[in-house]
mmCIF file of C-alpha atoms in Angstrom:
data_model
loop_
_atom_site.group_PDB
_atom_site.id
_atom_site.type_symbol
_atom_site.label_atom_id
_atom_site.label_comp_id
_atom_site.label_asym_id
_atom_site.label_seq_id
_atom_site.Cartn_x
_atom_site.Cartn_y
_atom_site.Cartn_z
ATOM 1 C CA UNK A 1 -13.739 -7.976 -18.780
ATOM 2 C CA UNK A 2 -10.037 -8.692 -18.601
ATOM 3 C CA UNK A 3 -8.384 -10.055 -15.514
ATOM 4 C CA UNK A 4 -6.566 -6.693 -15.087
ATOM 5 C CA UNK A 5 -9.805 -4.730 -15.246
ATOM 6 C CA UNK A 6 -11.429 -7.085 -12.797
ATOM 7 C CA UNK A 7 -8.570 -6.736 -10.320
ATOM 8 C CA UNK A 8 -8.526 -2.940 -10.681
ATOM 9 C CA UNK A 9 -12.269 -2.853 -9.891
ATOM 10 C CA UNK A 10 -11.685 -5.146 -6.930
ATOM 11 C CA UNK A 11 -8.943 -2.861 -5.627
ATOM 12 C CA UNK A 12 -11.184 0.128 -6.092
ATOM 13 C CA UNK A 13 -13.993 -1.654 -4.177
ATOM 14 C CA UNK A 14 -11.661 -2.524 -1.197
ATOM 15 C CA UNK A 15 -10.415 1.044 -1.133
ATOM 16 C CA UNK A 16 -13.882 2.211 -0.180
ATOM 17 C CA UNK A 17 -13.398 0.882 3.294
ATOM 18 C CA UNK A 18 -11.189 2.284 6.039
ATOM 19 C CA UNK A 19 -8.948 -0.810 5.744
ATOM 20 C CA UNK A 20 -5.637 -1.172 3.999
ATOM 21 C CA UNK A 21 -5.680 -3.219 0.767
ATOM 22 C CA UNK A 22 -2.965 -5.863 0.590
ATOM 23 C CA UNK A 23 -2.133 -7.301 -2.840
ATOM 24 C CA UNK A 24 0.112 -10.360 -2.607
ATOM 25 C CA UNK A 25 1.261 -13.231 -4.710
ATOM 26 C CA UNK A 26 4.232 -14.876 -6.409
ATOM 27 C CA UNK A 27 6.985 -12.870 -7.918
ATOM 28 C CA UNK A 28 6.469 -11.608 -11.480
ATOM 29 C CA UNK A 29 2.689 -11.994 -11.582
ATOM 30 C CA UNK A 30 2.157 -8.235 -12.250
ATOM 31 C CA UNK A 31 1.346 -6.767 -8.858
ATOM 32 C CA UNK A 32 3.553 -3.739 -9.342
ATOM 33 C CA UNK A 33 2.375 -3.180 -12.895
ATOM 34 C CA UNK A 34 -1.260 -3.410 -11.773
ATOM 35 C CA UNK A 35 -0.604 -1.017 -8.913
ATOM 36 C CA UNK A 36 1.008 1.546 -11.180
ATOM 37 C CA UNK A 37 -1.781 1.321 -13.728
ATOM 38 C CA UNK A 38 -4.372 1.719 -10.999
ATOM 39 C CA UNK A 39 -2.684 4.829 -9.605
ATOM 40 C CA UNK A 40 -2.305 6.270 -13.157
ATOM 41 C CA UNK A 41 -6.041 5.903 -13.642
ATOM 42 C CA UNK A 42 -6.745 7.658 -10.348
ATOM 43 C CA UNK A 43 -4.404 10.537 -11.254
ATOM 44 C CA UNK A 44 -6.351 10.921 -14.527
ATOM 45 C CA UNK A 45 -9.372 11.524 -12.282
ATOM 46 C CA UNK A 46 -7.522 14.300 -10.416
ATOM 47 C CA UNK A 47 -6.761 12.073 -7.385
ATOM 48 C CA UNK A 48 -3.422 12.649 -5.636
ATOM 49 C CA UNK A 49 -1.257 9.479 -5.454
ATOM 50 C CA UNK A 50 2.067 8.588 -3.797
ATOM 51 C CA UNK A 51 3.998 5.437 -4.563
ATOM 52 C CA UNK A 52 6.772 4.218 -2.292
ATOM 53 C CA UNK A 53 8.791 1.443 -3.868
ATOM 54 C CA UNK A 54 10.687 -0.518 -1.224
ATOM 55 C CA UNK A 55 12.884 -1.992 -3.971
ATOM 56 C CA UNK A 56 14.205 1.516 -4.618
ATOM 57 C CA UNK A 57 17.068 2.488 -2.407
ATOM 58 C CA UNK A 58 15.971 6.085 -2.040
ATOM 59 C CA UNK A 59 12.389 5.246 -1.251
ATOM 60 C CA UNK A 60 13.446 2.670 1.304
ATOM 61 C CA UNK A 61 15.875 5.090 2.961
ATOM 62 C CA UNK A 62 13.190 7.802 2.991
ATOM 63 C CA UNK A 63 10.684 5.499 4.681
ATOM 64 C CA UNK A 64 13.144 3.871 7.113
ATOM 65 C CA UNK A 65 14.924 7.093 8.180
ATOM 66 C CA UNK A 66 12.020 9.456 8.531
ATOM 67 C CA UNK A 67 10.198 9.930 11.832
ATOM 68 C CA UNK A 68 7.036 7.830 11.458
ATOM 69 C CA UNK A 69 4.708 10.430 12.977
ATOM 70 C CA UNK A 70 5.981 13.000 10.521
ATOM 71 C CA UNK A 71 5.801 10.455 7.734
ATOM 72 C CA UNK A 72 2.162 9.659 8.498
ATOM 73 C CA UNK A 73 1.286 13.318 8.615
ATOM 74 C CA UNK A 74 3.025 13.951 5.294
ATOM 75 C CA UNK A 75 1.573 10.930 3.470
ATOM 76 C CA UNK A 76 -1.995 11.394 4.731
ATOM 77 C CA UNK A 77 -2.405 14.364 2.395
ATOM 78 C CA UNK A 78 -2.674 12.014 -0.627
ATOM 79 C CA UNK A 79 -5.890 10.372 -1.823
ATOM 80 C CA UNK A 80 -4.001 7.104 -2.422
ATOM 81 C CA UNK A 81 -0.816 5.922 -0.743
ATOM 82 C CA UNK A 82 0.741 2.810 -2.318
ATOM 83 C CA UNK A 83 3.671 0.861 -0.907
ATOM 84 C CA UNK A 84 5.201 -1.672 -3.266
ATOM 85 C CA UNK A 85 7.079 -4.558 -1.679
ATOM 86 C CA UNK A 86 5.980 -3.416 1.749
ATOM 87 C CA UNK A 87 7.547 -6.392 3.589
ATOM 88 C CA UNK A 88 10.999 -4.872 2.916
ATOM 89 C CA UNK A 89 10.314 -1.768 5.076
ATOM 90 C CA UNK A 90 11.212 -1.498 8.773
ATOM 91 C CA UNK A 91 8.252 -1.541 11.199
ATOM 92 C CA UNK A 92 5.716 -1.677 8.347
ATOM 93 C CA UNK A 93 3.189 -3.473 10.580
ATOM 94 C CA UNK A 94 3.277 -0.697 13.183
ATOM 95 C CA UNK A 95 3.177 1.993 10.446
ATOM 96 C CA UNK A 96 0.027 0.382 8.974
ATOM 97 C CA UNK A 97 -1.677 0.023 12.375
ATOM 98 C CA UNK A 98 -1.022 3.719 13.198
ATOM 99 C CA UNK A 99 -1.845 4.947 9.745
ATOM 100 C CA UNK A 100 -5.213 3.151 9.707
ATOM 101 C CA UNK A 101 -6.037 4.131 13.296
ATOM 102 C CA UNK A 102 -5.089 7.789 13.216
ATOM 103 C CA UNK A 103 -5.425 9.072 9.645
ATOM 104 C CA UNK A 104 -8.909 10.643 9.197
ATOM 105 C CA UNK A 105 -8.341 12.248 5.819
ATOM 106 C CA UNK A 106 -9.704 9.340 3.718
ATOM 107 C CA UNK A 107 -6.318 8.304 2.347
ATOM 108 C CA UNK A 108 -6.572 4.875 0.814
ATOM 109 C CA UNK A 109 -3.576 2.598 1.662
ATOM 110 C CA UNK A 110 -2.565 -0.114 -0.793
ATOM 111 C CA UNK A 111 0.339 -2.445 -0.250
ATOM 112 C CA UNK A 112 2.001 -5.132 -2.307
ATOM 113 C CA UNK A 113 4.166 -7.960 -1.263
ATOM 114 C CA UNK A 114 5.806 -10.830 -3.163
ATOM 115 C CA UNK A 115 6.313 -13.165 -0.337
ATOM 116 C CA UNK A 116 2.864 -13.883 0.969
ATOM 117 C CA UNK A 117 4.155 -15.798 4.038
ATOM 118 C CA UNK A 118 6.636 -13.048 4.893
ATOM 119 C CA UNK A 119 4.207 -10.164 4.475
ATOM 120 C CA UNK A 120 1.404 -12.026 6.262
ATOM 121 C CA UNK A 121 3.694 -12.736 9.158
ATOM 122 C CA UNK A 122 4.670 -9.057 9.393
ATOM 123 C CA UNK A 123 1.001 -7.953 9.205
ATOM 124 C CA UNK A 124 -0.065 -10.355 11.851
ATOM 125 C CA UNK A 125 -2.558 -9.941 14.621
ATOM 126 C CA UNK A 126 -1.681 -6.294 15.290
ATOM 127 C CA UNK A 127 -3.428 -5.520 11.953
ATOM 128 C CA UNK A 128 -6.301 -7.893 12.268
ATOM 129 C CA UNK A 129 -9.369 -6.114 11.054
ATOM 130 C CA UNK A 130 -7.293 -3.319 9.426
ATOM 131 C CA UNK A 131 -6.653 -4.946 6.057
ATOM 132 C CA UNK A 132 -8.339 -6.634 3.134
ATOM 133 C CA UNK A 133 -6.249 -9.156 1.198
ATOM 134 C CA UNK A 134 -6.277 -9.859 -2.575
ATOM 135 C CA UNK A 135 -4.110 -12.690 -3.785
ATOM 136 C CA UNK A 136 -2.966 -12.387 -7.352
#
């Protein structure tokens, strides 16, 4: 089994819990590519997926400028919600806390972050018990 297949299976396994899955690691190790491939496979199985890329100006503006309650309601209709480079979004820690605590639709939340220290600091004690971490 390739490393990519192993990681995809690991992500899939962590998505079976009510916790967010956090993929983090150094830049350019393939987190975003792995995430996109994972979502593509889920879409082939008729699962609805939404990717928010915080490196994209429009995605970042959409996330940062939309009422978070409305945003949570809108995004909870997907089977998989993925946020790439999550540490670049405003109030991401509070968003994750509320998403995990209040969304009852079974939406799986997956986040990536390049700066493990930065994203771990943002997802501190307020999200203890709400996330599973995978270092790549």
